[in-house]
Short mmCIF file of C-alpha atoms in Angstrom, two decimals:
data_model
loop_
_atom_site.label_atom_id
_atom_site.label_comp_id
_atom_site.label_asym_id
_atom_site.label_seq_id
_atom_site.Cartn_x
_atom_site.Cartn_y
_atom_site.Cartn_z
CA MET A 1 -2.55 -12.79 -23.07
CA PRO A 2 -4.91 -9.90 -22.22
CA ASP A 3 -4.56 -6.66 -24.14
CA LEU A 4 -3.15 -3.52 -22.55
CA ALA A 5 -6.62 -2.15 -21.74
CA THR A 6 -7.27 -5.20 -19.58
CA LEU A 7 -4.06 -4.35 -17.72
CA GLY A 8 -5.32 -0.82 -17.01
CA TRP A 9 -3.95 1.02 -20.05
CA ASP A 10 -6.09 4.02 -21.03
CA ASP A 11 -5.94 7.31 -22.89
CA ASP A 12 -4.08 9.08 -20.07
CA TRP A 13 -1.37 6.41 -20.00
CA ARG A 14 -1.21 6.56 -23.79
CA THR A 15 -0.65 10.31 -23.67
CA ALA A 16 2.03 9.95 -20.97
CA PHE A 17 3.82 7.40 -23.16
CA GLU A 18 3.92 9.44 -26.38
CA GLU A 19 7.50 10.64 -26.03
CA HIS A 20 8.70 7.08 -25.35
CA ARG A 21 6.80 5.66 -28.31
CA ALA A 22 8.39 8.35 -30.48
CA ALA A 23 11.75 7.03 -29.31
CA GLY A 24 10.83 3.52 -30.46
CA LEU A 25 10.01 2.11 -27.00
CA VAL A 26 7.03 -0.09 -26.15
CA PRO A 27 4.82 -0.08 -23.01
CA GLY A 28 4.63 -2.83 -20.43
CA ARG A 29 3.46 -3.35 -16.86
CA VAL A 30 5.60 -4.87 -14.13
CA ALA A 31 4.08 -8.14 -12.86
CA VAL A 32 6.91 -9.53 -10.71
CA GLN A 33 10.10 -7.97 -9.41
CA HIS A 34 13.16 -10.21 -9.12
CA ARG A 35 16.69 -9.37 -8.03
CA GLY A 36 18.01 -7.47 -11.01
CA ALA A 37 15.18 -8.46 -13.37
CA TYR A 38 11.45 -7.97 -13.89
CA ASP A 39 8.63 -10.01 -15.39
CA VAL A 40 6.73 -7.53 -17.58
CA LEU A 41 3.37 -7.90 -19.32
CA THR A 42 3.30 -6.42 -22.83
CA GLU A 43 1.16 -6.66 -25.96
CA GLU A 44 3.31 -9.60 -27.03
CA GLY A 45 3.01 -11.53 -23.78
CA GLU A 46 5.08 -11.87 -20.60
CA GLU A 47 8.75 -11.00 -20.94
CA ARG A 48 11.75 -10.99 -18.62
CA ALA A 49 13.26 -7.49 -18.74
CA ARG A 50 16.44 -6.10 -17.26
CA LEU A 51 17.29 -2.78 -15.66
CA PRO A 52 20.62 -1.20 -16.66
CA GLY A 53 23.13 -0.99 -13.84
CA ARG A 54 23.48 2.76 -14.25
CA ALA A 55 19.74 3.18 -13.62
CA ARG A 56 20.31 2.53 -9.92
CA ARG A 57 23.13 5.05 -9.86
CA ASP A 58 21.27 7.76 -11.75
CA VAL A 59 18.04 7.91 -9.70
CA GLU A 60 17.78 10.31 -6.78
CA SER A 61 15.89 7.71 -4.73
CA LEU A 62 15.59 3.94 -4.90
CA ALA A 63 11.84 4.52 -4.69
CA GLU A 64 11.99 5.70 -8.31
CA LEU A 65 13.01 2.23 -9.55
CA PRO A 66 10.29 -0.01 -11.01
CA VAL A 67 7.96 -1.92 -8.69
CA VAL A 68 5.00 -4.23 -9.24
CA GLY A 69 2.18 -2.29 -10.90
CA ASP A 70 4.41 0.25 -12.62
CA TRP A 71 3.98 1.07 -16.30
CA ILE A 72 7.40 1.13 -17.94
CA ALA A 73 8.98 1.88 -21.32
CA LEU A 74 10.86 -1.05 -22.86
CA GLU A 75 13.58 -1.06 -25.47
CA ARG A 76 13.54 -4.17 -27.63
CA ALA A 77 16.80 -6.08 -27.93
CA ALA A 78 18.28 -8.40 -30.54
CA ALA A 79 16.63 -11.80 -30.82
CA GLY A 80 17.36 -13.88 -27.75
CA ASP A 81 18.28 -10.91 -25.54
CA ALA A 82 16.11 -9.47 -22.77
CA PRO A 83 14.47 -6.09 -23.38
CA THR A 84 15.71 -3.16 -21.31
CA ILE A 85 13.64 -0.91 -19.05
CA ARG A 86 14.39 2.68 -20.05
CA ALA A 87 11.79 4.66 -18.07
CA VAL A 88 9.04 4.41 -15.46
CA LEU A 89 5.85 6.36 -16.18
CA PRO A 90 4.72 8.79 -13.44
CA ARG A 91 2.66 6.90 -10.88
CA ARG A 92 -0.98 7.71 -10.23
CA THR A 93 -0.90 6.07 -6.81
CA LYS A 94 1.77 4.36 -4.74
CA PHE A 95 1.96 2.49 -1.45
CA SER A 96 5.02 3.66 0.45
CA ARG A 97 6.32 2.68 3.86
CA LEU A 98 9.50 3.27 5.80
CA ALA A 99 11.75 0.36 4.85
CA ALA A 100 11.31 -2.34 7.49
CA HIS A 101 14.91 -2.39 8.70
CA ASP A 102 15.24 1.38 8.99
CA PRO A 103 13.19 2.43 12.07
CA GLY A 104 15.49 3.80 14.76
CA SER A 105 18.56 3.69 12.50
CA ASP A 106 20.39 6.46 10.72
CA VAL A 107 19.15 5.14 7.37
CA THR A 108 15.77 6.54 6.32
CA ARG A 109 14.53 5.04 3.09
CA GLU A 110 11.19 4.94 1.31
CA GLN A 111 10.03 1.52 0.14
CA VAL A 112 7.33 1.51 -2.53
CA VAL A 113 5.24 -1.65 -2.11
CA ALA A 114 3.04 -1.36 -5.21
CA ALA A 115 2.10 1.29 -7.76
CA ASN A 116 -0.96 2.40 -9.75
CA VAL A 117 -3.48 0.63 -7.51
CA ASP A 118 -7.16 1.63 -7.53
CA VAL A 119 -8.53 -0.36 -4.58
CA ALA A 120 -6.62 -1.45 -1.46
CA PHE A 121 -7.99 -4.51 0.32
CA ILE A 122 -6.87 -4.42 3.95
CA VAL A 123 -7.08 -8.06 5.01
CA ALA A 124 -7.36 -9.45 8.55
CA SER A 125 -8.51 -12.81 9.90
CA LEU A 126 -11.53 -13.17 12.16
CA VAL A 127 -9.70 -15.88 14.13
CA ASP A 128 -6.86 -13.49 14.99
CA ASP A 129 -6.67 -10.44 17.22
CA LEU A 130 -8.39 -7.63 15.34
CA SER A 131 -6.16 -4.86 16.65
CA PRO A 132 -7.74 -1.41 16.18
CA ARG A 133 -4.27 0.12 16.14
CA ARG A 134 -3.19 -2.09 13.23
CA PHE A 135 -6.26 -1.11 11.22
CA GLU A 136 -5.57 2.58 11.87
CA ARG A 137 -2.03 2.19 10.58
CA TYR A 138 -3.09 0.31 7.44
CA LEU A 139 -5.87 2.80 6.76
CA THR A 140 -3.40 5.68 7.01
CA LEU A 141 -1.14 3.92 4.50
CA ALA A 142 -4.04 3.20 2.14
CA TRP A 143 -5.51 6.71 2.23
CA GLU A 144 -2.09 8.27 1.68
CA SER A 145 -1.50 6.07 -1.38
CA GLY A 146 -4.44 7.58 -3.26
CA ALA A 147 -6.25 4.23 -3.59
CA ARG A 148 -9.68 3.44 -2.18
CA PRO A 149 -9.46 1.30 0.99
CA VAL A 150 -11.77 -1.66 1.68
CA ILE A 151 -11.47 -3.95 4.72
CA LEU A 152 -11.87 -7.73 4.32
CA LEU A 153 -12.26 -9.95 7.40
CA THR A 154 -11.40 -13.46 6.25
CA LYS A 155 -12.11 -16.96 7.62
CA ALA A 156 -15.66 -15.97 8.50
CA ASP A 157 -16.65 -19.66 8.40
CA LEU A 158 -14.54 -20.21 11.55
CA ALA A 159 -16.27 -17.43 13.50
CA PRO A 160 -19.53 -18.31 15.31
CA ASP A 161 -20.98 -14.95 14.30
CA PRO A 162 -18.83 -12.45 12.37
CA ARG A 163 -21.32 -9.58 12.71
CA PRO A 164 -20.06 -8.20 16.07
CA ALA A 165 -16.48 -8.11 14.73
CA VAL A 166 -17.59 -6.43 11.51
CA ALA A 167 -19.46 -3.80 13.54
CA ALA A 168 -16.46 -3.19 15.81
CA VAL A 169 -14.09 -2.73 12.86
CA ALA A 170 -16.61 -0.47 11.13
CA GLU A 171 -16.43 1.86 14.14
CA ILE A 172 -12.74 2.35 13.39
CA ALA A 173 -13.08 2.40 9.61
CA GLY A 174 -15.54 5.27 9.29
CA ASP A 175 -16.89 5.31 5.74
CA VAL A 176 -14.57 2.50 4.58
CA PRO A 177 -16.56 -0.65 3.63
CA VAL A 178 -16.02 -3.73 5.83
CA HIS A 179 -16.86 -7.23 4.57
CA ALA A 180 -16.74 -10.66 6.23
CA VAL A 181 -15.34 -13.19 3.75
CA SER A 182 -14.95 -16.97 3.59
CA VAL A 183 -13.31 -18.71 0.65
CA ARG A 184 -14.72 -22.03 1.92
CA SER A 185 -18.36 -21.06 2.16
CA GLY A 186 -18.30 -18.30 -0.45
CA LEU A 187 -19.55 -15.69 2.02
CA GLY A 188 -18.65 -12.19 0.91
CA LEU A 189 -17.00 -13.21 -2.36
CA ASP A 190 -19.62 -11.43 -4.43
CA ALA A 191 -18.88 -8.26 -2.46
CA VAL A 192 -15.17 -8.65 -3.22
CA ARG A 193 -15.88 -9.23 -6.91
CA SER A 194 -17.99 -6.06 -7.03
CA TYR A 195 -14.76 -4.04 -6.76
CA LEU A 196 -13.16 -5.91 -9.67
CA ALA A 197 -13.50 -4.90 -13.31
CA PRO A 198 -11.28 -5.02 -16.40
CA GLY A 199 -8.43 -2.56 -15.94
CA VAL A 200 -9.07 -2.05 -12.20
CA THR A 201 -6.05 -2.87 -10.04
CA THR A 202 -6.40 -4.03 -6.44
CA VAL A 203 -3.82 -4.94 -3.82
CA LEU A 204 -4.04 -7.17 -0.75
CA LEU A 205 -2.41 -5.70 2.36
CA GLY A 206 -2.16 -7.40 5.72
CA PRO A 207 -0.04 -9.62 7.97
CA SER A 208 1.00 -13.16 7.15
CA GLY A 209 -1.41 -16.06 7.47
CA VAL A 210 -4.68 -14.16 7.03
CA GLY A 211 -5.58 -15.88 3.76
CA LYS A 212 -4.54 -13.34 1.12
CA SER A 213 -3.13 -15.94 -1.30
CA ARG A 214 -6.10 -18.26 -0.81
CA LEU A 215 -8.37 -15.39 -1.72
CA VAL A 216 -6.33 -14.67 -4.87
CA ASN A 217 -6.53 -18.34 -5.89
CA THR A 218 -10.29 -18.38 -5.33
CA LEU A 219 -10.81 -15.25 -7.42
CA ALA A 220 -8.51 -16.62 -10.13
CA GLY A 221 -10.21 -20.02 -10.19
CA GLU A 222 -6.85 -21.80 -9.98
CA GLU A 223 -3.77 -21.96 -7.76
CA VAL A 224 -1.68 -19.07 -8.96
CA MET A 225 -0.19 -18.36 -5.52
CA THR A 226 1.31 -20.99 -3.22
CA THR A 227 -0.53 -21.38 0.07
CA GLY A 228 0.36 -23.09 3.33
CA ALA A 229 -1.71 -25.48 5.38
CA VAL A 230 -4.17 -23.98 7.84
CA ARG A 231 -3.54 -24.87 11.47
CA HIS A 232 -6.26 -26.34 13.69
CA ASP A 233 -6.98 -22.90 15.14
CA GLY A 234 -7.61 -21.42 11.71
CA SER A 235 -4.35 -19.50 11.46
CA GLY A 236 -2.32 -19.87 8.30
CA ARG A 237 1.35 -20.25 7.57
CA HIS A 238 3.26 -17.55 5.73
CA THR A 239 4.04 -18.62 2.17
CA THR A 240 4.06 -15.58 -0.14
CA THR A 241 7.62 -14.33 -0.56
CA HIS A 242 7.20 -11.89 -3.46
CA ARG A 243 4.69 -9.46 -4.88
CA GLN A 244 2.89 -10.59 -7.98
CA LEU A 245 0.37 -8.97 -10.29
CA VAL A 246 -2.35 -11.48 -11.24
CA ILE A 247 -4.89 -11.01 -14.06
CA LEU A 248 -8.26 -12.42 -12.98
CA PRO A 249 -10.36 -14.29 -15.55
CA GLY A 250 -13.54 -12.44 -14.62
CA GLY A 251 -11.87 -9.07 -15.06
CA GLY A 252 -9.65 -7.08 -12.74
CA ILE A 253 -6.09 -7.24 -11.51
CA VAL A 254 -4.89 -8.15 -8.02
CA VAL A 255 -1.46 -7.75 -6.44
CA ASP A 256 -0.74 -10.33 -3.76
CA ASN A 257 1.67 -8.95 -1.21
CA PRO A 258 3.89 -10.72 1.35
CA GLY A 259 2.73 -10.30 4.93
CA MET A 260 4.18 -7.23 6.62
CA ARG A 261 5.73 -7.98 10.00
CA GLU A 262 6.29 -4.27 10.51
CA LEU A 263 4.40 -1.35 9.01
CA HIS A 264 6.21 1.90 9.67
CA LEU A 265 4.67 4.87 7.92
CA TRP A 266 6.37 6.95 5.28
CA LEU A 267 5.35 10.61 4.88
CA ALA A 268 1.58 10.32 5.35
CA ALA A 269 0.09 13.48 6.85
CA ASP A 270 -2.86 13.47 4.45
CA GLY A 271 -3.49 9.76 5.01
CA LEU A 272 -3.47 10.28 8.77
CA GLU A 273 -6.14 12.97 8.49
CA GLU A 274 -8.31 10.68 6.36
CA ALA A 275 -7.92 7.73 8.74
CA PHE A 276 -8.73 9.90 11.78
CA GLU A 277 -11.30 12.19 10.18
CA ASP A 278 -13.40 12.18 13.37
CA ILE A 279 -10.51 13.56 15.42
CA VAL A 280 -9.58 16.13 12.77
CA GLU A 281 -13.16 17.39 12.84
CA LEU A 282 -13.05 17.68 16.63
CA GLU A 283 -9.77 19.61 16.51
CA ALA A 284 -11.39 22.12 14.18
CA GLN A 285 -14.00 22.82 16.89
CA CYS A 286 -11.48 23.88 19.55
CA ARG A 287 -11.75 27.49 20.68
CA PHE A 288 -8.11 28.23 19.85
CA ALA A 289 -6.53 27.37 16.51
CA ASP A 290 -3.24 26.47 18.21
CA CYS A 291 -4.89 24.33 20.91
CA ARG A 292 -2.52 21.63 22.19
CA HIS A 293 -5.44 19.66 23.68
CA GLU A 294 -3.78 19.60 27.08
CA GLY A 295 -6.25 21.54 29.19
CA GLU A 296 -6.85 24.74 27.27
CA PRO A 297 -10.36 26.20 27.70
CA GLY A 298 -12.82 25.26 24.98
CA CYS A 299 -10.84 22.20 23.87
CA ALA A 300 -13.22 19.99 21.88
CA ILE A 301 -10.87 17.01 22.18
CA GLN A 302 -10.87 17.07 25.97
CA GLU A 303 -14.64 17.51 26.01
CA ALA A 304 -15.10 14.49 23.74
CA LEU A 305 -12.76 12.42 25.91
CA ALA A 306 -14.67 13.43 29.02
CA ASP A 307 -18.14 12.60 27.71
CA GLY A 308 -17.10 9.36 26.00
CA ARG A 309 -17.48 10.44 22.37
CA LEU A 310 -13.76 9.87 21.77
CA ASP A 311 -12.01 6.66 22.81
CA PRO A 312 -8.83 7.52 24.78
CA ALA A 313 -6.98 4.64 23.08
CA ARG A 314 -7.85 6.03 19.65
CA TRP A 315 -6.68 9.50 20.71
CA ARG A 316 -3.38 8.05 21.97
CA SER A 317 -2.94 6.16 18.71
CA TYR A 318 -3.49 9.33 16.70
CA ARG A 319 -0.94 11.27 18.75
CA GLU A 320 1.60 8.45 18.53
CA LEU A 321 1.29 8.29 14.74
CA GLN A 322 1.60 12.09 14.60
CA GLN A 323 4.81 11.87 16.61
CA GLU A 324 6.11 9.03 14.43
CA LEU A 325 5.58 11.10 11.28
CA ALA A 326 7.05 14.23 12.88
CA GLY A 327 10.14 12.24 13.84
CA LEU A 328 10.50 10.95 10.29
CA GLU A 329 10.18 14.45 8.84
CA GLU A 330 12.83 15.74 11.23
CA ARG A 331 15.23 12.93 10.28
CA LEU A 332 14.76 13.72 6.60
CA ALA A 333 15.27 17.44 7.26
CA ARG A 334 18.49 16.76 9.20
CA ARG A 335 19.78 14.64 6.35
CA GLU A 336 19.05 17.36 3.80
CA ARG A 337 20.79 19.96 6.00
CA SER A 338 23.80 17.68 6.28
CA ARG A 339 23.91 17.23 2.50
CA ALA A 340 23.61 20.98 2.00
CA ARG A 341 26.58 21.59 4.33
CA ARG A 342 28.65 19.10 2.30
CA GLY A 343 27.61 20.85 -0.90
CA ARG A 344 25.73 17.83 -2.21
CA PRO A 345 22.37 18.05 -4.01
CA GLY A 346 19.37 16.53 -2.26
CA ALA A 347 19.05 12.80 -2.91
CA GLY A 348 15.44 12.27 -1.97
CA ALA A 349 14.78 9.34 0.34
CA SER A 350 17.28 6.77 -0.83
#
């Protein structure tokens, strides 16, 4: 069992935990989330912990409940009984999305995918369609989380020449590193390992079948995540059904994540500006501060579209994501106004 420092524990976490230690609680990190229970890594090993039923009733938002990567405060129980989670330490970073079943419904709920992540690996397969729009959405999510994004293009051994695809994705990614990777040939694995170090937490984000679990197993040196057979065309079958925090023998921590069929953004204005930094810089060059980019004189956006510096598809994607976020903010505002009229306190995004 690695010590807490290997799990990412440091002086800042120790300071944040002081009041809980004074109350007789012990620290742990959530490795796996089950229905009603959690596998937690502590100084004494892996333990199955429970969350009191009232904890779900007392929080303002379900997003405050523990998720994989969270540091929590545990209360020890009598011998043979499971310890109890009493608190979640404030998160340094978090990956949030609009819960997958909510888009277009009256229910608007934040889903936290993983917490306290340092590096976000956005994973796509070179044998699949490398959709620029999907990368833009994932990059927005990653930047908003506070983690450092890195793009991994897997199954490079099945591509005749991965360099053109890497170059094309790099055009979208800006300053974000892009690496071609093959677990079969070993291509790019040293680059992946360069982001790993004791106490550094990474997460794998991407759709099903792109090889996330195979990459985890390769880095771990053993099969810690179940994988499916690869089809003749190089595509994989979805197998990961839960998030799991894995300690790597060479140092570092990785969270394998089930493939996301849908990725609807949560509040992510800052992440959008980071992902579309080129467009934000152009907007700042418009003659008028309130330019709508619809034909006003001196519009830098329209000039860039006209001379080819800005891809019209990228501009449309940016505007669509802006509208998606504006719609989300309006739905949340309507809900808060409705609660205010009923005399209820705000309940966050539950």
